[in-house]
Short mmCIF file of C-alpha atoms and ligand atoms in Angstrom, two decimals:
data_model
loop_
_atom_site.label_atom_id
_atom_site.label_comp_id
_atom_site.label_asym_id
_atom_site.label_seq_id
_atom_site.Cartn_x
_atom_site.Cartn_y
_atom_site.Cartn_z
CA MET A 251 11.31 4.96 19.74
CA ASP A 252 8.79 2.25 20.64
CA GLY A 253 7.74 1.70 24.25
CA GLU A 254 4.73 -0.55 24.82
CA ASP A 255 1.53 0.59 26.50
CA GLN A 256 0.02 -2.57 28.00
CA THR A 257 -2.16 -1.24 30.76
CA ARG A 258 -5.11 0.34 28.93
CA SER A 259 -8.45 -1.39 29.14
CA GLY A 260 -10.81 1.11 27.60
CA ALA A 261 -10.85 3.62 24.75
CA ASP A 262 -13.06 5.66 22.43
CA LEU A 263 -11.72 3.61 19.53
CA VAL A 264 -9.76 0.38 19.26
CA VAL A 265 -7.82 -0.09 16.03
CA ALA A 266 -6.88 -3.70 15.33
CA GLY A 267 -3.79 -3.66 13.12
CA ALA A 268 -0.67 -1.50 13.08
CA GLY A 269 0.16 -1.50 9.39
CA LEU A 270 0.01 1.65 7.27
CA ILE A 271 -3.77 1.57 7.10
CA GLY A 272 -4.38 0.95 10.80
CA LEU A 273 -1.85 3.55 11.95
CA SER A 274 -2.98 6.20 9.44
CA CYS A 275 -6.58 5.80 10.62
CA ALA A 276 -5.52 5.75 14.28
CA LEU A 277 -3.59 8.98 13.79
CA GLU A 278 -6.54 10.66 12.12
CA ALA A 279 -8.79 9.64 15.01
CA ALA A 280 -6.29 10.67 17.69
CA ARG A 281 -5.79 14.06 16.05
CA SER A 282 -9.54 14.62 16.28
CA GLY A 283 -9.39 14.11 20.05
CA LEU A 284 -10.50 10.48 20.38
CA GLU A 285 -8.79 8.23 22.90
CA VAL A 286 -7.31 5.53 20.68
CA VAL A 287 -5.71 2.16 21.39
CA VAL A 288 -3.95 0.37 18.54
CA VAL A 289 -3.47 -3.38 18.87
CA ASP A 290 -0.32 -4.46 17.07
CA ALA A 291 0.07 -8.16 16.15
CA GLY A 292 3.65 -7.61 14.94
CA ALA A 293 5.32 -7.15 11.58
CA GLY A 294 5.04 -10.82 10.46
CA GLU A 295 2.37 -10.63 7.76
CA ARG A 296 2.30 -6.85 7.37
CA ALA A 297 2.15 -5.94 3.69
CA SER A 298 3.53 -2.42 4.34
CA GLU A 299 6.85 -3.87 5.57
CA VAL A 300 7.45 -5.35 2.13
CA ALA A 301 5.72 -2.80 -0.13
CA ALA A 302 7.90 -0.89 -2.57
CA GLY A 303 6.03 2.33 -1.80
CA MET A 304 4.80 3.38 -5.23
CA ILE A 305 2.16 6.09 -5.28
CA ALA A 306 1.07 5.26 -8.77
CA PRO A 307 -2.60 5.71 -9.69
CA VAL A 308 -1.77 5.83 -13.42
CA GLY A 309 0.45 2.74 -13.52
CA GLU A 310 -2.07 0.75 -11.48
CA ALA A 311 -5.14 1.87 -13.47
CA SER A 312 -7.00 -0.93 -15.20
CA TRP A 313 -10.19 -1.60 -17.11
CA GLY A 314 -13.41 -1.69 -15.09
CA GLU A 315 -11.86 -0.38 -11.84
CA GLU A 316 -13.33 3.12 -11.81
CA ALA A 317 -14.17 3.11 -8.08
CA LEU A 318 -10.60 2.15 -7.24
CA LEU A 319 -9.20 4.76 -9.61
CA GLY A 320 -11.30 7.53 -8.04
CA ALA A 321 -9.96 6.67 -4.62
CA ALA A 322 -6.41 6.34 -5.96
CA LEU A 323 -6.42 9.77 -7.61
CA ASP A 324 -7.91 11.37 -4.52
CA SER A 325 -5.31 9.74 -2.31
CA ALA A 326 -2.34 10.55 -4.56
CA ALA A 327 -3.35 14.20 -4.35
CA ARG A 328 -3.45 13.97 -0.55
CA TRP A 329 0.02 12.39 -0.25
CA PRO A 330 2.18 15.56 -0.30
CA GLY A 331 0.15 17.11 2.53
CA PHE A 332 -0.02 13.81 4.41
CA ALA A 333 3.77 13.42 4.26
CA GLU A 334 4.44 17.05 5.13
CA ARG A 335 2.18 16.97 8.20
CA LEU A 336 3.76 13.73 9.42
CA GLU A 337 7.22 15.24 9.04
CA GLU A 338 6.16 18.45 10.79
CA GLU A 339 4.62 16.57 13.71
CA THR A 340 7.59 14.27 14.25
CA GLY A 341 10.66 15.96 12.75
CA GLU A 342 11.28 12.66 10.89
CA PRO A 343 11.52 12.32 7.09
CA VAL A 344 9.28 9.82 5.28
CA GLY A 345 11.06 9.95 1.90
CA TYR A 346 8.15 11.12 -0.26
CA ARG A 347 9.42 11.90 -3.76
CA ARG A 348 7.43 12.84 -6.87
CA CYS A 349 9.88 11.06 -9.16
CA GLY A 350 7.59 10.04 -12.03
CA ALA A 351 7.39 6.59 -13.61
CA LEU A 352 8.48 5.29 -17.00
CA HIS A 353 6.72 2.13 -18.22
CA VAL A 354 8.58 0.40 -21.03
CA GLY A 355 7.77 -2.53 -23.30
CA LEU A 356 10.64 -5.00 -23.62
CA ASP A 357 9.30 -6.70 -26.76
CA ARG A 358 6.59 -6.10 -29.34
CA ASP A 359 3.81 -7.76 -27.35
CA GLU A 360 4.63 -5.85 -24.18
CA THR A 361 4.84 -2.59 -26.11
CA ALA A 362 1.49 -3.22 -27.81
CA GLU A 363 -0.08 -3.92 -24.41
CA LEU A 364 1.42 -0.74 -23.01
CA ARG A 365 -0.01 1.20 -25.92
CA ARG A 366 -3.46 -0.13 -24.99
CA MET A 367 -2.85 1.02 -21.41
CA HIS A 368 -1.82 4.42 -22.66
CA ASP A 369 -5.02 4.63 -24.74
CA LEU A 370 -6.98 3.77 -21.60
CA HIS A 371 -5.20 6.60 -19.78
CA GLY A 372 -6.39 8.95 -22.52
CA GLU A 373 -9.99 7.76 -22.08
CA LEU A 374 -9.74 8.22 -18.32
CA GLY A 375 -8.06 11.64 -18.57
CA LEU A 376 -4.90 10.47 -16.81
CA GLU A 377 -1.50 12.14 -17.20
CA SER A 378 0.44 9.78 -19.47
CA GLU A 379 2.70 10.62 -22.43
CA TRP A 380 3.73 8.09 -25.10
CA LEU A 381 7.44 8.01 -25.93
CA THR A 382 9.47 6.31 -28.65
CA ALA A 383 12.33 4.02 -27.65
CA GLY A 384 14.78 6.86 -28.26
CA ALA A 385 12.78 9.30 -26.17
CA CYS A 386 12.54 6.73 -23.34
CA ARG A 387 16.33 6.33 -23.41
CA LYS A 388 16.87 10.09 -23.45
CA LEU A 389 14.80 10.31 -20.27
CA GLU A 390 16.47 7.32 -18.63
CA PRO A 391 19.90 6.63 -20.17
CA GLY A 392 20.28 3.44 -18.09
CA LEU A 393 17.50 1.64 -19.99
CA GLY A 394 18.42 -1.63 -21.67
CA THR A 395 18.43 -2.10 -25.45
CA ASP A 396 15.22 -4.21 -25.30
CA ALA A 397 13.16 -1.12 -24.36
CA ALA A 398 10.99 -0.53 -27.43
CA GLY A 399 8.84 2.42 -26.32
CA GLY A 400 6.50 3.21 -23.49
CA TYR A 401 4.76 5.91 -21.53
CA VAL A 402 5.87 8.29 -18.83
CA ALA A 403 3.51 9.15 -15.96
CA ALA A 404 5.20 12.26 -14.63
CA GLY A 405 3.01 12.66 -11.55
CA GLU A 406 3.72 9.27 -9.96
CA ALA A 407 5.62 9.29 -6.69
CA GLU A 408 7.22 7.02 -4.15
CA VAL A 409 7.71 6.91 -0.42
CA ASP A 410 9.59 4.57 1.90
CA PRO A 411 6.82 2.52 3.56
CA ARG A 412 9.00 1.32 6.42
CA ARG A 413 9.93 4.90 7.25
CA VAL A 414 6.28 5.89 7.07
CA LEU A 415 5.38 3.08 9.48
CA ALA A 416 8.03 4.19 11.98
CA VAL A 417 7.04 7.84 11.71
CA LEU A 418 3.33 7.04 11.99
CA ARG A 419 4.03 5.23 15.27
CA ILE A 420 5.76 8.32 16.63
CA ALA A 421 2.99 10.61 15.39
CA CYS A 422 0.27 8.36 16.86
CA ARG A 423 1.90 8.42 20.27
CA ARG A 424 2.43 12.19 20.12
CA ALA A 425 -1.26 12.58 19.30
CA GLY A 426 -2.11 10.53 22.39
CA ALA A 427 -2.79 7.08 20.91
CA ALA A 428 -1.55 4.01 22.76
CA ILE A 429 -0.01 1.10 20.85
CA ARG A 430 -0.02 -2.28 22.56
CA GLU A 431 1.08 -5.70 21.43
CA GLY A 432 -1.55 -8.36 20.97
CA VAL A 433 -3.58 -10.44 18.59
CA VAL A 434 -7.25 -9.60 18.32
CA ALA A 435 -9.27 -12.80 18.72
CA GLY A 436 -12.72 -11.32 18.26
CA VAL A 437 -15.04 -8.33 18.40
CA ARG A 438 -17.46 -8.22 21.33
CA ASP A 439 -20.95 -6.76 21.14
CA ASP A 440 -23.25 -5.69 23.93
CA GLY A 441 -26.06 -8.11 23.01
CA SER A 442 -28.18 -5.39 21.42
CA GLY A 443 -26.32 -4.95 18.13
CA ARG A 444 -23.64 -2.52 19.34
CA VAL A 445 -19.92 -3.06 19.57
CA ALA A 446 -18.59 -3.34 23.13
CA GLY A 447 -14.88 -3.82 22.42
CA ILE A 448 -12.44 -6.54 21.50
CA GLU A 449 -11.04 -9.67 23.03
CA LEU A 450 -7.38 -10.53 22.62
CA ALA A 451 -5.87 -13.97 22.14
CA ASP A 452 -4.42 -13.81 25.67
CA GLY A 453 -7.96 -13.45 27.07
CA SER A 454 -7.70 -9.75 27.94
CA ARG A 455 -10.28 -7.26 26.74
CA ILE A 456 -10.39 -3.66 25.67
CA ASP A 457 -13.76 -1.96 26.07
CA SER A 458 -14.81 0.44 23.36
CA GLU A 459 -17.98 1.46 21.57
CA ARG A 460 -16.03 1.74 18.34
CA VAL A 461 -13.66 -0.75 16.76
CA LEU A 462 -11.78 -0.44 13.48
CA LEU A 463 -10.53 -3.68 11.96
CA ALA A 464 -7.44 -3.06 9.83
CA THR A 465 -5.81 -6.46 10.06
CA GLY A 466 -4.84 -6.84 6.41
CA VAL A 467 -4.93 -10.42 5.17
CA ARG A 468 -6.56 -11.50 8.46
CA LEU A 469 -9.46 -9.08 8.17
CA GLY A 470 -11.91 -11.65 6.85
CA GLU A 471 -11.43 -13.76 9.99
CA LEU A 472 -12.71 -10.95 12.24
CA ALA A 473 -15.24 -9.04 10.15
CA ALA A 474 -18.89 -10.05 9.79
CA ALA A 475 -19.43 -12.86 7.28
CA GLY A 476 -19.40 -11.66 3.68
CA THR A 477 -18.14 -8.13 4.40
CA ALA A 478 -14.42 -8.69 3.82
CA PRO A 479 -13.77 -11.55 1.40
CA ILE A 480 -10.00 -11.07 1.40
CA ARG A 481 -7.38 -13.49 0.11
CA PRO A 482 -3.59 -13.14 0.31
CA VAL A 483 -1.73 -12.46 -2.94
CA LYS A 484 1.97 -13.02 -2.46
CA GLY A 485 4.59 -10.56 -3.69
CA GLU A 486 8.34 -11.14 -3.52
CA VAL A 487 10.76 -8.20 -3.68
CA VAL A 488 14.54 -7.80 -3.88
CA ARG A 489 16.36 -4.92 -2.21
CA LEU A 490 19.52 -3.44 -3.72
CA ARG A 491 21.75 -0.50 -2.85
CA ALA A 492 23.42 1.98 -5.19
CA ARG A 493 26.48 3.98 -4.16
CA PRO A 494 26.15 7.76 -4.56
CA GLY A 495 26.49 8.61 -8.24
CA GLU A 496 25.69 5.03 -9.35
CA GLU A 497 21.90 5.22 -9.23
CA PRO A 498 20.58 3.15 -12.17
CA CYS A 499 17.57 5.39 -12.86
CA GLU A 500 15.93 8.61 -11.76
CA ARG A 501 12.30 7.49 -12.07
CA ILE A 502 10.38 4.34 -11.26
CA ILE A 503 11.00 2.04 -14.24
CA ALA A 504 8.36 -0.60 -14.88
CA SER A 505 7.94 -3.32 -17.47
CA GLU A 506 5.22 -5.95 -17.72
CA ARG A 507 6.75 -8.23 -15.08
CA VAL A 508 8.84 -5.99 -12.87
CA TYR A 509 9.31 -2.53 -11.41
CA VAL A 510 12.45 -0.81 -10.18
CA VAL A 511 11.92 1.85 -7.52
CA PRO A 512 14.94 4.08 -6.76
CA ARG A 513 14.96 5.92 -3.45
CA ALA A 514 16.79 9.14 -2.67
CA ASN A 515 18.91 7.30 -0.07
CA GLY A 516 20.33 4.87 -2.66
CA GLU A 517 18.02 1.94 -1.92
CA VAL A 518 16.57 0.33 -5.04
CA VAL A 519 13.57 -1.98 -4.67
CA VAL A 520 12.82 -4.51 -7.40
CA GLY A 521 9.33 -5.96 -7.26
CA ALA A 522 7.17 -7.82 -7.39
CA THR A 523 5.86 -11.27 -8.10
CA VAL A 524 2.08 -11.79 -8.03
CA GLU A 525 1.25 -15.26 -6.72
CA ASP A 526 -1.92 -16.89 -5.40
CA ARG A 527 -0.34 -19.24 -2.86
CA GLY A 528 -2.34 -18.68 0.30
CA PHE A 529 -0.40 -17.72 3.43
CA ASP A 530 3.01 -18.60 2.01
CA THR A 531 5.71 -15.98 2.70
CA ARG A 532 8.74 -17.95 1.56
CA VAL A 533 11.11 -16.17 -0.76
CA THR A 534 11.86 -18.54 -3.63
CA ALA A 535 14.88 -18.88 -5.89
CA GLY A 536 12.51 -18.76 -8.86
CA GLY A 537 10.87 -15.54 -7.68
CA VAL A 538 14.19 -13.77 -7.10
CA HIS A 539 15.57 -15.08 -10.39
CA GLU A 540 12.60 -13.75 -12.34
CA LEU A 541 12.74 -10.36 -10.66
CA LEU A 542 16.47 -9.90 -11.24
CA ARG A 543 16.30 -11.23 -14.81
CA GLU A 544 13.48 -8.87 -15.80
CA ALA A 545 14.96 -5.91 -13.91
CA TYR A 546 18.27 -6.54 -15.69
CA ARG A 547 16.51 -6.51 -19.06
CA ALA A 548 14.91 -3.17 -18.20
CA VAL A 549 17.90 -1.52 -16.50
CA PRO A 550 21.13 -3.55 -16.95
CA GLU A 551 23.05 -1.43 -14.44
CA ILE A 552 21.18 -3.04 -11.59
CA ALA A 553 23.70 -5.89 -11.94
CA GLU A 554 26.32 -3.58 -10.40
CA LEU A 555 24.31 -2.83 -7.26
CA GLU A 556 24.81 -4.37 -3.85
CA LEU A 557 22.21 -7.01 -2.99
CA THR A 558 20.96 -6.13 0.50
CA GLY A 559 17.92 -8.32 1.01
CA PHE A 560 14.74 -9.92 -0.18
CA ALA A 561 11.29 -10.44 1.29
CA ALA A 562 7.83 -11.75 0.51
CA GLY A 563 4.60 -10.08 1.60
CA LEU A 564 0.91 -10.82 1.29
CA ARG A 565 -1.33 -8.32 -0.43
CA PRO A 566 -4.83 -8.34 1.12
CA THR A 567 -7.02 -8.67 -1.94
CA THR A 568 -10.77 -8.52 -2.54
CA PRO A 569 -12.62 -9.99 -5.54
CA ASP A 570 -12.71 -6.59 -7.29
CA ASN A 571 -9.19 -5.48 -6.20
CA ALA A 572 -10.65 -2.43 -4.42
CA PRO A 573 -10.54 -2.01 -0.63
CA VAL A 574 -13.41 -2.36 1.79
CA ILE A 575 -13.84 0.81 3.84
CA GLY A 576 -16.84 1.41 6.05
CA ARG A 577 -19.35 0.03 8.49
CA ALA A 578 -19.59 -3.74 8.75
CA GLY A 579 -21.50 -5.75 11.34
CA PRO A 580 -22.73 -4.38 14.66
CA GLU A 581 -23.13 -0.62 15.22
CA GLY A 582 -19.71 0.88 15.90
CA LEU A 583 -17.71 -1.65 13.86
CA LEU A 584 -15.67 -0.31 10.94
CA VAL A 585 -13.35 -2.11 8.57
CA ALA A 586 -10.51 -0.79 6.38
CA GLY A 587 -8.66 -3.37 4.35
CA GLY A 588 -8.25 -5.28 1.10
CA HIS A 589 -6.03 -2.61 -0.45
CA HIS A 590 -4.30 -5.19 -2.68
CA ARG A 591 -1.53 -3.41 -4.67
CA ASN A 592 -2.44 0.04 -3.38
CA GLY A 593 -2.11 0.11 0.41
CA VAL A 594 0.58 2.79 0.47
CA LEU A 595 -1.13 4.88 -2.17
CA LEU A 596 -4.54 4.68 -0.46
CA ALA A 597 -3.49 5.32 3.13
CA PRO A 598 -4.36 9.06 3.21
CA PHE A 599 -7.72 8.48 1.47
CA THR A 600 -8.59 5.64 3.84
CA ALA A 601 -7.62 7.64 6.92
CA ALA A 602 -9.72 10.60 5.80
CA ALA A 603 -12.68 8.31 5.06
CA ILE A 604 -12.52 6.56 8.43
CA GLY A 605 -11.98 9.92 10.17
CA ALA A 606 -15.18 11.26 8.58
CA MET A 607 -17.15 8.16 9.59
CA LEU A 608 -15.94 8.45 13.18
CA GLN A 609 -17.24 12.02 13.21
CA ASP A 610 -20.56 10.80 11.73
CA GLU A 611 -19.99 13.00 8.70
CA PRO A 612 -21.59 12.01 5.39
CA VAL A 613 -19.15 10.07 3.23
CA PRO A 614 -18.42 11.16 -0.34
CA GLU A 615 -19.45 8.93 -3.26
CA ALA A 616 -15.83 7.78 -3.76
CA VAL A 617 -15.92 6.26 -0.27
CA ALA A 618 -19.48 4.92 -0.44
CA ALA A 619 -18.46 2.95 -3.57
CA LEU A 620 -16.05 0.94 -1.41
CA ALA A 621 -18.57 -0.04 1.26
CA PRO A 622 -18.10 -3.62 2.53
CA GLY A 623 -21.78 -4.30 1.85
CA ARG A 624 -21.08 -4.56 -1.88
CA PHE A 625 -19.87 -8.13 -1.43
CA ALA A 626 -22.60 -9.18 0.95
CA ALA A 627 -25.10 -7.87 -1.61
CA SER A 628 -23.45 -9.86 -4.42
CA GLY A 629 -23.42 -13.05 -2.36
CA VAL A 630 -19.60 -13.33 -2.11
CA ALA A 631 -18.73 -14.93 1.22
CA SER A 632 -15.57 -14.27 3.23
N1 LIG B 1209 2.11 -1.86 -5.47
C1 LIG B 1209 2.75 -2.81 -6.28
C2 LIG B 1209 2.64 -4.19 -5.81
O1 LIG B 1209 1.79 -4.52 -5.01
O2 LIG B 1209 3.42 -4.99 -6.26
#
C-alpha cells in the first residue's frame, strides 16, 4: 500500500508530518489541485498511532475553553462526511461509528464532579442527559456495581485512528500527493521574508513557496519562536480484544480516570494516563495497572478479554489546550498542531481551515481564535 516517492525536489506545498493532522491537510490541498509533498518522519512519536479515536466534544468540554469547544463541535459535525468521502475515494473503511458515550461516577466525589460537568453542558447547550445508576445500567448492562450515576452524550462517536492514517495515505496518493521519508531539519526562507522550502536532516531540500508544519510534539522546534509553545503530555493505553458476542459495552464508557472504547471489529481500547514526563514513551507497569484497575471497576467484563497490546503516545499540548492553526513566521509558512486530547476529533476542522488559508480565503472566527499569534502576544515562548 505504501511505496516511497523519494525523487521530488519541488512542490506547491510541503507538509512536514504524516500524522492525522498532516495527512488530512495534505489531502485537502491535493484535492484542490496543489502539488503536495508530505515529509514523513515515521510513526515513532505520532500521537495518532496511539489515540483511542474518540470524537467527543461533549466529554472533552471544560471550563474556559470556548474556542476549543467551537472548533470541536464544528469538527464533530464534519466527521461523517469526512469519513464517507475517504471511504468513497479509497474503497477502504475507516470504522467511524456514532456509538454515544456514557460517563459514570464510581464514587460520590466522582459523581458530584460529573454532575458539575453535566451542568456545564447545560450552560453550553451541549447534548447531555443525566441518568440515575439504574438508568445507566439499563443502557449498559455490563457496568460495575460502583457506577453511581452519570450522563450520556448520545452524539459522541469513535473511529479507528490507525485505519484513518492508512486510508489517508491511500487517498493522498490518489489525489496526487507524494509521501517521502525524512526528518525536516528546518524551514528555508528566500531572504526577503518569504518561505523558500525545507531542508531535511540528510541535507536534501524541497523547494516550495508554502510549507505546513504539522510535526506534533516537535512543532515548537521548527516554528518561529513563540508561535507553537508545545509540550508532550504522555498517554498510555491498553488494547484488548472481545470475541463476537462478548463485547463488554455498546458505547464509550468513561469514568474520571479511564475510558473504554469498543470498536465494531471487537477491539477495545482502554485509555489513557495523562502524564507530564517530557519525551518519555515507556509503557509502565503502574500505568497499565491503573488503567486496567479503573476499567475493571467501570466494566468488570473487561477482565475476560484478550490482552493484545499496550502503547504510550505523546499528546502535543499548548498552554491553553487548544491547537495552533494558521500563519506563523515568514510569508507562506503555516502551522497546524498542539491538538492535545483532540487530534482525531479536530482533523476535519483543521484540514478545512488550512485548505481555506491555502486558497487565501478569509478564515472564520472559530479558526482565527486558534491563531499561533495568541501565544506570541501573551509572551509565552516555545
Ligand atoms: N482523547 C483522549 C486522550 O487524549 O486521552
